[in-house]
Each structure stands twice: as structure tokens, then as C-alpha cells.
Amino acid sequence: MPNQVPLVSYLVLGDDPHLIAHECTNCKARFFDRRNGCAKCFGTEFKDVSLPKEGKVRAFSVVHSAAPGIKVPFVASVIECGTTRVSANIINVDPKPENVKLGMKVKLATYVLGKDEAGTEAIGFGFEPA
Amino acid sequence: MASENLYILGIHMTKFGKYPNRDLIDLAAEAAQGAFKDGGVTMGDMNILAAGNLRGTGRIGQPLQKQIGQTGIPVYNVTNACATGATAMRVVMMAIKAGEADMGLAVGSEKLAGVGLLTGANVKADGKTWTPEGRYDAVSATDGRIGTETMPGVFAQIGMEYGSRYGEVSFETFAKISEKNHYHSTLNPLAAYQKRMSLEEIMKDVMVAYPNTRPMCSANSDGAAATVIVSEKKLRTLSKAQQDRAVKIAASILTTDPWEDGCQVLANVNTCTREAAKQAYAQAGVGPKDLHLIELHDCFATAELVHYDNLMLCDEGAAVEHFNSGATWREGRQPVNVSGGLESKGHPIAATGIANVWEIATHLRGEAGPRQIEGAKIGMTHVIGLGNTCAIHILQK
Ligand SMILES: [Zn+2]
């Protein structure tokens, strides 16, 4: 199996790919990116927590116009994973509005985004109908 | 706020559209000189200049002075996304309130015609070796792979999210909002587009980001707007004609979005707008029902809907009902975007937050011609700068 790297560090690969968030140890606010402090309570300590792999669609758009290299149309969405909202594409679905519903149950899925010169695969993620 | 009232003394906007042969400064100069003429003053009367521009050099104040009057006054170049123009106005107001000036010019100028889709900042290209970069340790571009950072897609989701909270909103409802604004634009000679469009035409047009088709997106265009703001004390020393046309700035508020879960994945333009509206109503001593007309930030048709609710023009959760009642059409109980809104008037970013003040002031002065909202005495302007900022002005005559 080729080496793999995740598209972003909050995607954890391995036998059970899942998303993590950096949770403020004081107020439990969650962030996906590196933070200098908590935007909610200004605390500076975080710990990593795993997010549920299932969620439901809170918002979506079928995007027909995007940066070069991005295949259109695609479904951009906000997924509610437990109490945490995640940005992701809805994948493995024909990208038409009638195929996506607000509140629809979805689950995390990963895919190979591409290979670099060394043959290492970058792994992306999306959510697919559950 | 116990300090003295501030007034719009003069205000002007260029026609929005395409100006291939005129630069940012030409447009800013036309707006500034127009505002001086409108207010019966000159550059020599200004004690401060705040100049806004987002996507050009961002520093147009001093070059502008070279064209309209180089008097040595302080210049503040400001950028604040789509709230840039409104922010320039607030810089002038804060200087007057601080006692550093009694009259000043705020100007916003932008060249956007022909600019394509405004995407997010993350446009990292694939390299030869995957290398984690940035705050997400991304090895490749994330825009389009982890949701969208394009404005039409972001604001589409903002509209859809409203549906998640209060019940699904149909594509047709969003398109009807656009139908209203394009209808309104037919009476505004300064709008970039003045074409009435049927609901069917709007829905069948090119899909940009469902549910926003092309005519449901703000029109990229060139343009500038400028205003002369004056203290009440100074205004009382001016002629009766000048005093008679001055429009009181009953409220001027700027907020940003407080942290809320989800704001990191979808811009939250709701919290900052609702808070700004609350503060503005309190400052002006009026309520939502007292407003005779509103120019709100319809950067996309999906955005207009959520702001009916955020500005408390309707009960919470009742934006669709409010729109369907016909209230926001120019013949309705409380017209919204009689200028045609950003969808047809155009959205030269830095000019927008002053141009909407021009629209309201023109109605309050009774000078809006065929599109005049009769008897308008109180109006509101609202802009959103993604990132996020909300600026609201309430004007009163
Ligand atoms: Zn915290």
C-alpha cells in the first residue's frame, strides 16, 4: 500500500479514518485549525477530540463555478456531527439539488485525491448518504 | 450617546457599471466632487478624509487628494471587505465625535467590472511533494474539496441554513427576491443593470451555486460614492439651504461576529447583523416598524431573505412569510432595496456602503424622482463585510 497523507491534519487516517477537532480545555469550543487561543473564552490549552463519523446536512449548495482544477458541479455542505459543524463536500451522489435534503443523514468517506512524485497519496474526505 | 448629532451634508454616487477608460481615482474624484457640490462646500472645508478601496491599491486617499485638493489634512485609507465604504464613513464620524474635525469626506471606489468569481483565499496549487501548509496543514487546495469558499456558494448555504432552522425555503422564493430587485432597478438610472427579469428567466439563467443563479448574484461593476459628513454645530453655521437638505445620521453602528459553533465552517452574518440592528434601533430611538425603507446587503438573493429576520423586519423565523406578504416590494408596506440592490445596481465593493446611504438620503430628501418612496422620513442601510463585519446606518429627515 502506498504512503498516504491526509489533505488536512484534522483528518486522521488509518484503519478507522475520522475527523478530530482541537477542543478548548476550558470551554469546550472546538476548532479545526491551529489556534493561538480560544475564540470563545481566550483560553490557550486545547486537546484533540474525535468527531462522530455520522452527521446530518444543515446547509448545502450545488456549486457550478469553482477554482481551476475543481470538478463542477459539486455539493458543498455544512454537516452537523453531533454538536460540531463540519464543512465538507457531499460525495458519491449525483450533484443535483433533488439528491440532497436538509437534515439528510450522511457518513464520512475518504478518497484518493492524487499522488505526488514519490507516489504518496493525498487522501481527501467528504460525506456520503448514510 | 450624549454627543452631538452628525449629518450628511452632501452625498453622491457615480453610475455603477463598466468604465474601461477611467481608473479608481477618476471615479473617486467624480464622487467626491459631486458630494462637495451637493453639500455646497469645497475640499477646503474638509478636516479629514477617509478613503476606501478593497481590490485595487487599497491606498487611494492621497492620490485622490492630488486630483481634488491637496490641503494637508489627515487621510485614513481603510479596507474592511464589503463594509469598506461604511467603515470609511465611520472613521470620519469618529474623528468628528473625537473633536478632531467638524467636517470630513468619506469616499469608496472600486473597479470590479469583468472580475470573475470572487473565491476564497485558499488557492494553493498542488506541488511535486505533498507538503502541509497553513493552519490546517493542508497538502493541497481545500476550496472546492472541503466545501466552498466562493461567495455565491457561501451565501447559498447561508440561505439554506435559514431553511434548516425555520423550514425549507424554495428555490422559487429566493428567485422571487431577485425578481423584486431587478424590477426595482428599472427605475434607477444609476444601476448597472436596469432590466426587468421574469421569475422564469431568473430561475432558468446560469446556475452559479444552487440556489443562486447569475441574476441572483451581486453584479461586479465599477463605481464610487462619497459623502460629506458634518457636525451639528458646524451645520448650524451654514446656509438655510444647506441645513434644509442635511440628513441626520440617527445611528451608526459597526459590529463583528461573536464566536458561535459553526462560525468556523460557515460565515455567520446573522449574529453580527442582529446585534448591530439592536444597537442601531436603540441609538436612533426607533423600532423596525418605524423604517420607511431599507437598503440591505443583498450580495446574493439568499442573503436578502435572512436579513429580513436579522434586521427584525419580521418575527423570528418568519422571513419567507414576510417576503410573500409583498411588504418588501416598492409598492409594499416596507420596501427593501428600491435601488435594485446589489443584484442589479451593482456591487463595487468599497462604494457599496456609501451608495446605499446615498439611496436612502435621496428618498428622505424627496429627490428620488420616479422611484421616490412617498413620505419617507426614516431609512436604514446595512452592509456585510465577510469575515465578518456588519455596519448599519439609520438616517432621519
Ligand atoms: Zn475556550
PDB file of N, CA, C and O and ligand atoms in Angstrom, chain A residues 24-29 31 38-43 45-46, ligand 1:
ATOM      1  N   CYS A  24     -11.058  23.344  23.240  1.00  0.00           N
ATOM      2  CA  CYS A  24     -10.570  24.193  24.335  1.00  0.00           C
ATOM      3  C   CYS A  24     -10.825  23.447  25.654  1.00  0.00           C
ATOM      4  O   CYS A  24     -11.948  23.008  25.916  1.00  0.00           O
ATOM      5  N   THR A  25      -9.777  23.287  26.469  1.00  0.00           N
ATOM      6  CA  THR A  25      -9.941  22.516  27.706  1.00  0.00           C
ATOM      7  C   THR A  25     -10.796  23.280  28.716  1.00  0.00           C
ATOM      8  O   THR A  25     -11.335  22.699  29.642  1.00  0.00           O
ATOM      9  N   ASN A  26     -10.933  24.580  28.527  1.00  0.00           N
ATOM     10  CA  ASN A  26     -11.733  25.376  29.456  1.00  0.00           C
ATOM     11  C   ASN A  26     -13.211  25.398  29.093  1.00  0.00           C
ATOM     12  O   ASN A  26     -14.058  25.080  29.919  1.00  0.00           O
ATOM     13  N   CYS A  27     -13.541  25.746  27.840  1.00  0.00           N
ATOM     14  CA  CYS A  27     -14.959  25.961  27.494  1.00  0.00           C
ATOM     15  C   CYS A  27     -15.490  24.956  26.477  1.00  0.00           C
ATOM     16  O   CYS A  27     -16.659  25.009  26.120  1.00  0.00           O
ATOM     17  N   LYS A  28     -14.623  24.078  25.995  1.00  0.00           N
ATOM     18  CA  LYS A  28     -15.027  23.011  25.067  1.00  0.00           C
ATOM     19  C   LYS A  28     -15.379  23.514  23.655  1.00  0.00           C
ATOM     20  O   LYS A  28     -15.956  22.771  22.853  1.00  0.00           O
ATOM     21  N   ALA A  29     -15.081  24.748  23.350  1.00  0.00           N
ATOM     22  CA  ALA A  29     -15.244  25.212  21.966  1.00  0.00           C
ATOM     23  C   ALA A  29     -14.288  24.418  21.090  1.00  0.00           C
ATOM     24  O   ALA A  29     -13.186  24.081  21.515  1.00  0.00           O
ATOM     25  N   PHE A  31     -12.251  23.637  17.351  1.00  0.00           N
ATOM     26  CA  PHE A  31     -11.639  24.283  16.187  1.00  0.00           C
ATOM     27  C   PHE A  31     -10.922  23.240  15.342  1.00  0.00           C
ATOM     28  O   PHE A  31     -10.375  22.283  15.874  1.00  0.00           O
ATOM     29  N   CYS A  38      -8.362  30.450  22.360  1.00  0.00           N
ATOM     30  CA  CYS A  38      -9.755  30.098  22.099  1.00  0.00           C
ATOM     31  C   CYS A  38     -10.540  31.357  21.743  1.00  0.00           C
ATOM     32  O   CYS A  38     -10.506  32.343  22.474  1.00  0.00           O
ATOM     33  N   ALA A  39     -11.275  31.294  20.620  1.00  0.00           N
ATOM     34  CA  ALA A  39     -12.048  32.453  20.159  1.00  0.00           C
ATOM     35  C   ALA A  39     -13.226  32.742  21.078  1.00  0.00           C
ATOM     36  O   ALA A  39     -13.769  33.833  21.070  1.00  0.00           O
ATOM     37  N   LYS A  40     -13.605  31.746  21.874  1.00  0.00           N
ATOM     38  CA  LYS A  40     -14.758  31.946  22.750  1.00  0.00           C
ATOM     39  C   LYS A  40     -14.350  32.455  24.125  1.00  0.00           C
ATOM     40  O   LYS A  40     -14.927  33.408  24.641  1.00  0.00           O
ATOM     41  N   CYS A  41     -13.341  31.791  24.760  1.00  0.00           N
ATOM     42  CA  CYS A  41     -13.029  32.134  26.159  1.00  0.00           C
ATOM     43  C   CYS A  41     -11.607  32.628  26.340  1.00  0.00           C
ATOM     44  O   CYS A  41     -11.212  32.940  27.454  1.00  0.00           O
ATOM     45  N   PHE A  42     -10.822  32.658  25.283  1.00  0.00           N
ATOM     46  CA  PHE A  42      -9.433  33.158  25.264  1.00  0.00           C
ATOM     47  C   PHE A  42      -8.454  32.198  25.947  1.00  0.00           C
ATOM     48  O   PHE A  42      -7.287  32.530  26.141  1.00  0.00           O
ATOM     49  N   GLY A  43      -8.911  31.029  26.347  1.00  0.00           N
ATOM     50  CA  GLY A  43      -8.007  30.026  26.921  1.00  0.00           C
ATOM     51  C   GLY A  43      -6.967  29.614  25.893  1.00  0.00           C
ATOM     52  O   GLY A  43      -7.144  29.824  24.695  1.00  0.00           O
ATOM     53  N   GLU A  45      -5.281  26.393  26.100  1.00  0.00           N
ATOM     54  CA  GLU A  45      -5.000  24.952  26.099  1.00  0.00           C
ATOM     55  C   GLU A  45      -6.078  24.201  25.336  1.00  0.00           C
ATOM     56  O   GLU A  45      -7.263  24.428  25.541  1.00  0.00           O
ATOM     57  N   PHE A  46      -5.607  23.294  24.495  1.00  0.00           N
ATOM     58  CA  PHE A  46      -6.528  22.513  23.667  1.00  0.00           C
ATOM     59  C   PHE A  46      -6.172  21.035  23.763  1.00  0.00           C
ATOM     60  O   PHE A  46      -5.018  20.685  23.983  1.00  0.00           O
TER      61      PHE A  46
HETATM   62 ZN    ZN C   1     -12.463  28.261  25.295  1.00  0.00          ZN
END
